[in-house]
Amino acid sequence: MVKIEKAPEGIEGQGFFATSFDKVIGMARANSLWPLPFATSCCGIEFMATMGSNYDLARFGSERMSFSPRQADLLIVAGTISKKLGPVLKQVYDQMAEPKWVLSVGACASSGGIFDTYSVLQGIDNVIPVDVYVPGCPPRPEQIIEGILKIQELARNESLRRRNSEEYKKMLESYNIETV
Ligand code: SF4
């Protein structure tokens, strides 16, 4: 069944509909997320299931996976990230154009999970900012979908000014991410 996205809030009359630019852009962004799956282990398998016909991520406009960071706007990190891989993950994030969002899938990506060891990054938010965390080891596809819905909510309601704000720039600088 195809569900038509509701129009954003606005003023409607005979033959016209007026709303704000923020709302239209937010609606478009929320429904056309291009994920880049950065999957390293078991959580990646759950993500594959989320992509399959049973869970059908395409329902949310996110079926077009991008393995090129320059076209992606949603970085999905699923799996154990070793400290050696941290700079690689950061480089992928750096190469993505704004606006971009990050979904941390599972205990390992979010906190190192059960691997409290010298070699495992204790959470990807040590190297890049994260927008939504999905708990679980592994999380079920339903939880991953819930995470995507939360990202959609953020994208839909984000002010167009946010990415140029001093607060946002300071947050990126705290991760040693260059701002232009
Ligand atoms: S959180 Fe659990 S299922 Fe996911 S990558 Fe880590 S060990 Fe595997």
PDB file of N, CA, C and O and ligand atoms in Angstrom, residues 40-44 46 78-81 105-110 112-115 134-139, ligand 1:
ATOM      1  N   THR A  40      30.092  -3.376  10.029  1.00  0.00           N
ATOM      2  CA  THR A  40      31.317  -4.148  10.222  1.00  0.00           C
ATOM      3  C   THR A  40      31.079  -5.546  10.774  1.00  0.00           C
ATOM      4  O   THR A  40      31.938  -6.401  10.658  1.00  0.00           O
ATOM      5  N   SER A  41      29.981  -5.780  11.436  1.00  0.00           N
ATOM      6  CA  SER A  41      29.783  -7.113  12.024  1.00  0.00           C
ATOM      7  C   SER A  41      28.302  -7.451  12.179  1.00  0.00           C
ATOM      8  O   SER A  41      27.488  -7.004  11.382  1.00  0.00           O
ATOM      9  N   CYS A  42      27.974  -8.225  13.212  1.00  0.00           N
ATOM     10  CA  CYS A  42      26.632  -8.814  13.326  1.00  0.00           C
ATOM     11  C   CYS A  42      25.481  -7.815  13.157  1.00  0.00           C
ATOM     12  O   CYS A  42      24.472  -8.137  12.535  1.00  0.00           O
ATOM     13  N   CYS A  43      25.608  -6.603  13.693  1.00  0.00           N
ATOM     14  CA  CYS A  43      24.532  -5.608  13.546  1.00  0.00           C
ATOM     15  C   CYS A  43      24.285  -5.306  12.068  1.00  0.00           C
ATOM     16  O   CYS A  43      23.174  -4.970  11.677  1.00  0.00           O
ATOM     17  N   GLY A  44      25.328  -5.442  11.255  1.00  0.00           N
ATOM     18  CA  GLY A  44      25.182  -5.219   9.818  1.00  0.00           C
ATOM     19  C   GLY A  44      24.235  -6.237   9.205  1.00  0.00           C
ATOM     20  O   GLY A  44      23.507  -5.930   8.251  1.00  0.00           O
ATOM     21  N   GLU A  46      21.657  -7.546  10.728  1.00  0.00           N
ATOM     22  CA  GLU A  46      20.303  -7.079  11.069  1.00  0.00           C
ATOM     23  C   GLU A  46      19.888  -5.958  10.115  1.00  0.00           C
ATOM     24  O   GLU A  46      18.736  -5.869   9.715  1.00  0.00           O
ATOM     25  N   ALA A  78      26.846   0.319  11.912  1.00  0.00           N
ATOM     26  CA  ALA A  78      26.300  -0.889  12.531  1.00  0.00           C
ATOM     27  C   ALA A  78      27.420  -1.892  12.757  1.00  0.00           C
ATOM     28  O   ALA A  78      27.975  -2.428  11.797  1.00  0.00           O
ATOM     29  N   GLY A  79      27.781  -2.093  14.008  1.00  0.00           N
ATOM     30  CA  GLY A  79      28.801  -3.104  14.294  1.00  0.00           C
ATOM     31  C   GLY A  79      29.914  -2.588  15.183  1.00  0.00           C
ATOM     32  O   GLY A  79      29.950  -1.418  15.569  1.00  0.00           O
ATOM     33  N   THR A  80      30.836  -3.482  15.467  1.00  0.00           N
ATOM     34  CA  THR A  80      31.974  -3.154  16.316  1.00  0.00           C
ATOM     35  C   THR A  80      32.960  -2.292  15.525  1.00  0.00           C
ATOM     36  O   THR A  80      33.326  -2.652  14.409  1.00  0.00           O
ATOM     37  N   ILE A  81      33.373  -1.185  16.103  1.00  0.00           N
ATOM     38  CA  ILE A  81      34.336  -0.308  15.419  1.00  0.00           C
ATOM     39  C   ILE A  81      35.633  -0.325  16.229  1.00  0.00           C
ATOM     40  O   ILE A  81      35.653   0.104  17.394  1.00  0.00           O
ATOM     41  N   VAL A 105      23.857   2.119  15.281  1.00  0.00           N
ATOM     42  CA  VAL A 105      23.024   0.920  15.447  1.00  0.00           C
ATOM     43  C   VAL A 105      23.715  -0.105  16.352  1.00  0.00           C
ATOM     44  O   VAL A 105      24.793  -0.614  16.025  1.00  0.00           O
ATOM     45  N   GLY A 106      23.095  -0.369  17.485  1.00  0.00           N
ATOM     46  CA  GLY A 106      23.580  -1.435  18.364  1.00  0.00           C
ATOM     47  C   GLY A 106      24.552  -0.977  19.436  1.00  0.00           C
ATOM     48  O   GLY A 106      25.117   0.121  19.397  1.00  0.00           O
ATOM     49  N   ALA A 107      24.731  -1.876  20.412  1.00  0.00           N
ATOM     50  CA  ALA A 107      25.557  -1.565  21.577  1.00  0.00           C
ATOM     51  C   ALA A 107      27.007  -1.292  21.208  1.00  0.00           C
ATOM     52  O   ALA A 107      27.641  -0.388  21.766  1.00  0.00           O
ATOM     53  N   CYS A 108      27.555  -2.057  20.252  1.00  0.00           N
ATOM     54  CA  CYS A 108      28.974  -1.887  19.901  1.00  0.00           C
ATOM     55  C   CYS A 108      29.242  -0.502  19.340  1.00  0.00           C
ATOM     56  O   CYS A 108      30.158   0.196  19.796  1.00  0.00           O
ATOM     57  N   ALA A 109      28.448  -0.100  18.339  1.00  0.00           N
ATOM     58  CA  ALA A 109      28.674   1.216  17.733  1.00  0.00           C
ATOM     59  C   ALA A 109      28.430   2.322  18.757  1.00  0.00           C
ATOM     60  O   ALA A 109      29.133   3.329  18.780  1.00  0.00           O
ATOM     61  N   SER A 110      27.442   2.117  19.629  1.00  0.00           N
ATOM     62  CA  SER A 110      27.066   3.180  20.566  1.00  0.00           C
ATOM     63  C   SER A 110      27.989   3.290  21.767  1.00  0.00           C
ATOM     64  O   SER A 110      28.190   4.378  22.298  1.00  0.00           O
ATOM     65  N   GLY A 112      30.722   0.477  22.467  1.00  0.00           N
ATOM     66  CA  GLY A 112      31.728  -0.587  22.514  1.00  0.00           C
ATOM     67  C   GLY A 112      31.097  -1.925  22.870  1.00  0.00           C
ATOM     68  O   GLY A 112      31.713  -2.980  22.703  1.00  0.00           O
ATOM     69  N   GLY A 113      29.876  -1.867  23.408  1.00  0.00           N
ATOM     70  CA  GLY A 113      29.145  -3.103  23.740  1.00  0.00           C
ATOM     71  C   GLY A 113      29.897  -3.979  24.727  1.00  0.00           C
ATOM     72  O   GLY A 113      30.488  -3.487  25.690  1.00  0.00           O
ATOM     73  N   ILE A 114      29.892  -5.262  24.439  1.00  0.00           N
ATOM     74  CA  ILE A 114      30.549  -6.200  25.363  1.00  0.00           C
ATOM     75  C   ILE A 114      32.069  -6.141  25.237  1.00  0.00           C
ATOM     76  O   ILE A 114      32.778  -6.731  26.038  1.00  0.00           O
ATOM     77  N   PHE A 115      32.552  -5.422  24.221  1.00  0.00           N
ATOM     78  CA  PHE A 115      34.005  -5.423  23.971  1.00  0.00           C
ATOM     79  C   PHE A 115      34.696  -4.261  24.677  1.00  0.00           C
ATOM     80  O   PHE A 115      35.092  -3.273  24.059  1.00  0.00           O
ATOM     81  N   VAL A 134      20.550   3.478  18.542  1.00  0.00           N
ATOM     82  CA  VAL A 134      19.607   2.359  18.601  1.00  0.00           C
ATOM     83  C   VAL A 134      20.200   1.322  19.559  1.00  0.00           C
ATOM     84  O   VAL A 134      21.300   0.812  19.305  1.00  0.00           O
ATOM     85  N   PRO A 135      19.516   1.023  20.671  1.00  0.00           N
ATOM     86  CA  PRO A 135      20.076   0.066  21.623  1.00  0.00           C
ATOM     87  C   PRO A 135      19.902  -1.378  21.144  1.00  0.00           C
ATOM     88  O   PRO A 135      19.130  -1.656  20.230  1.00  0.00           O
ATOM     89  N   GLY A 136      20.597  -2.297  21.813  1.00  0.00           N
ATOM     90  CA  GLY A 136      20.390  -3.721  21.522  1.00  0.00           C
ATOM     91  C   GLY A 136      21.644  -4.404  21.020  1.00  0.00           C
ATOM     92  O   GLY A 136      22.550  -3.778  20.494  1.00  0.00           O
ATOM     93  N   CYS A 137      21.675  -5.713  21.234  1.00  0.00           N
ATOM     94  CA  CYS A 137      22.828  -6.515  20.809  1.00  0.00           C
ATOM     95  C   CYS A 137      22.332  -7.869  20.313  1.00  0.00           C
ATOM     96  O   CYS A 137      22.318  -8.820  21.063  1.00  0.00           O
ATOM     97  N   PRO A 138      21.921  -7.977  19.071  1.00  0.00           N
ATOM     98  CA  PRO A 138      21.738  -6.884  18.126  1.00  0.00           C
ATOM     99  C   PRO A 138      20.345  -6.294  18.253  1.00  0.00           C
ATOM    100  O   PRO A 138      19.442  -6.957  18.762  1.00  0.00           O
ATOM    101  N   PRO A 139      20.149  -5.080  17.762  1.00  0.00           N
ATOM    102  CA  PRO A 139      18.771  -4.564  17.705  1.00  0.00           C
ATOM    103  C   PRO A 139      18.013  -5.297  16.616  1.00  0.00           C
ATOM    104  O   PRO A 139      18.614  -5.685  15.611  1.00  0.00           O
TER     105      PRO A 139
HETATM  106  S1  SF4 B   1      26.023  -4.962  19.337  1.00  0.00           S
HETATM  107 FE1  SF4 B   1      26.005  -7.222  19.483  1.00  0.00          FE
HETATM  108  S2  SF4 B   1      25.131  -7.865  17.543  1.00  0.00           S
HETATM  109 FE2  SF4 B   1      25.804  -5.737  17.252  1.00  0.00          FE
HETATM  110  S3  SF4 B   1      27.869  -5.866  16.442  1.00  0.00           S
HETATM  111 FE3  SF4 B   1      28.015  -5.741  18.658  1.00  0.00          FE
HETATM  112  S4  SF4 B   1      28.147  -7.883  19.347  1.00  0.00           S
HETATM  113 FE4  SF4 B   1      27.346  -7.901  17.266  1.00  0.00          FE
END
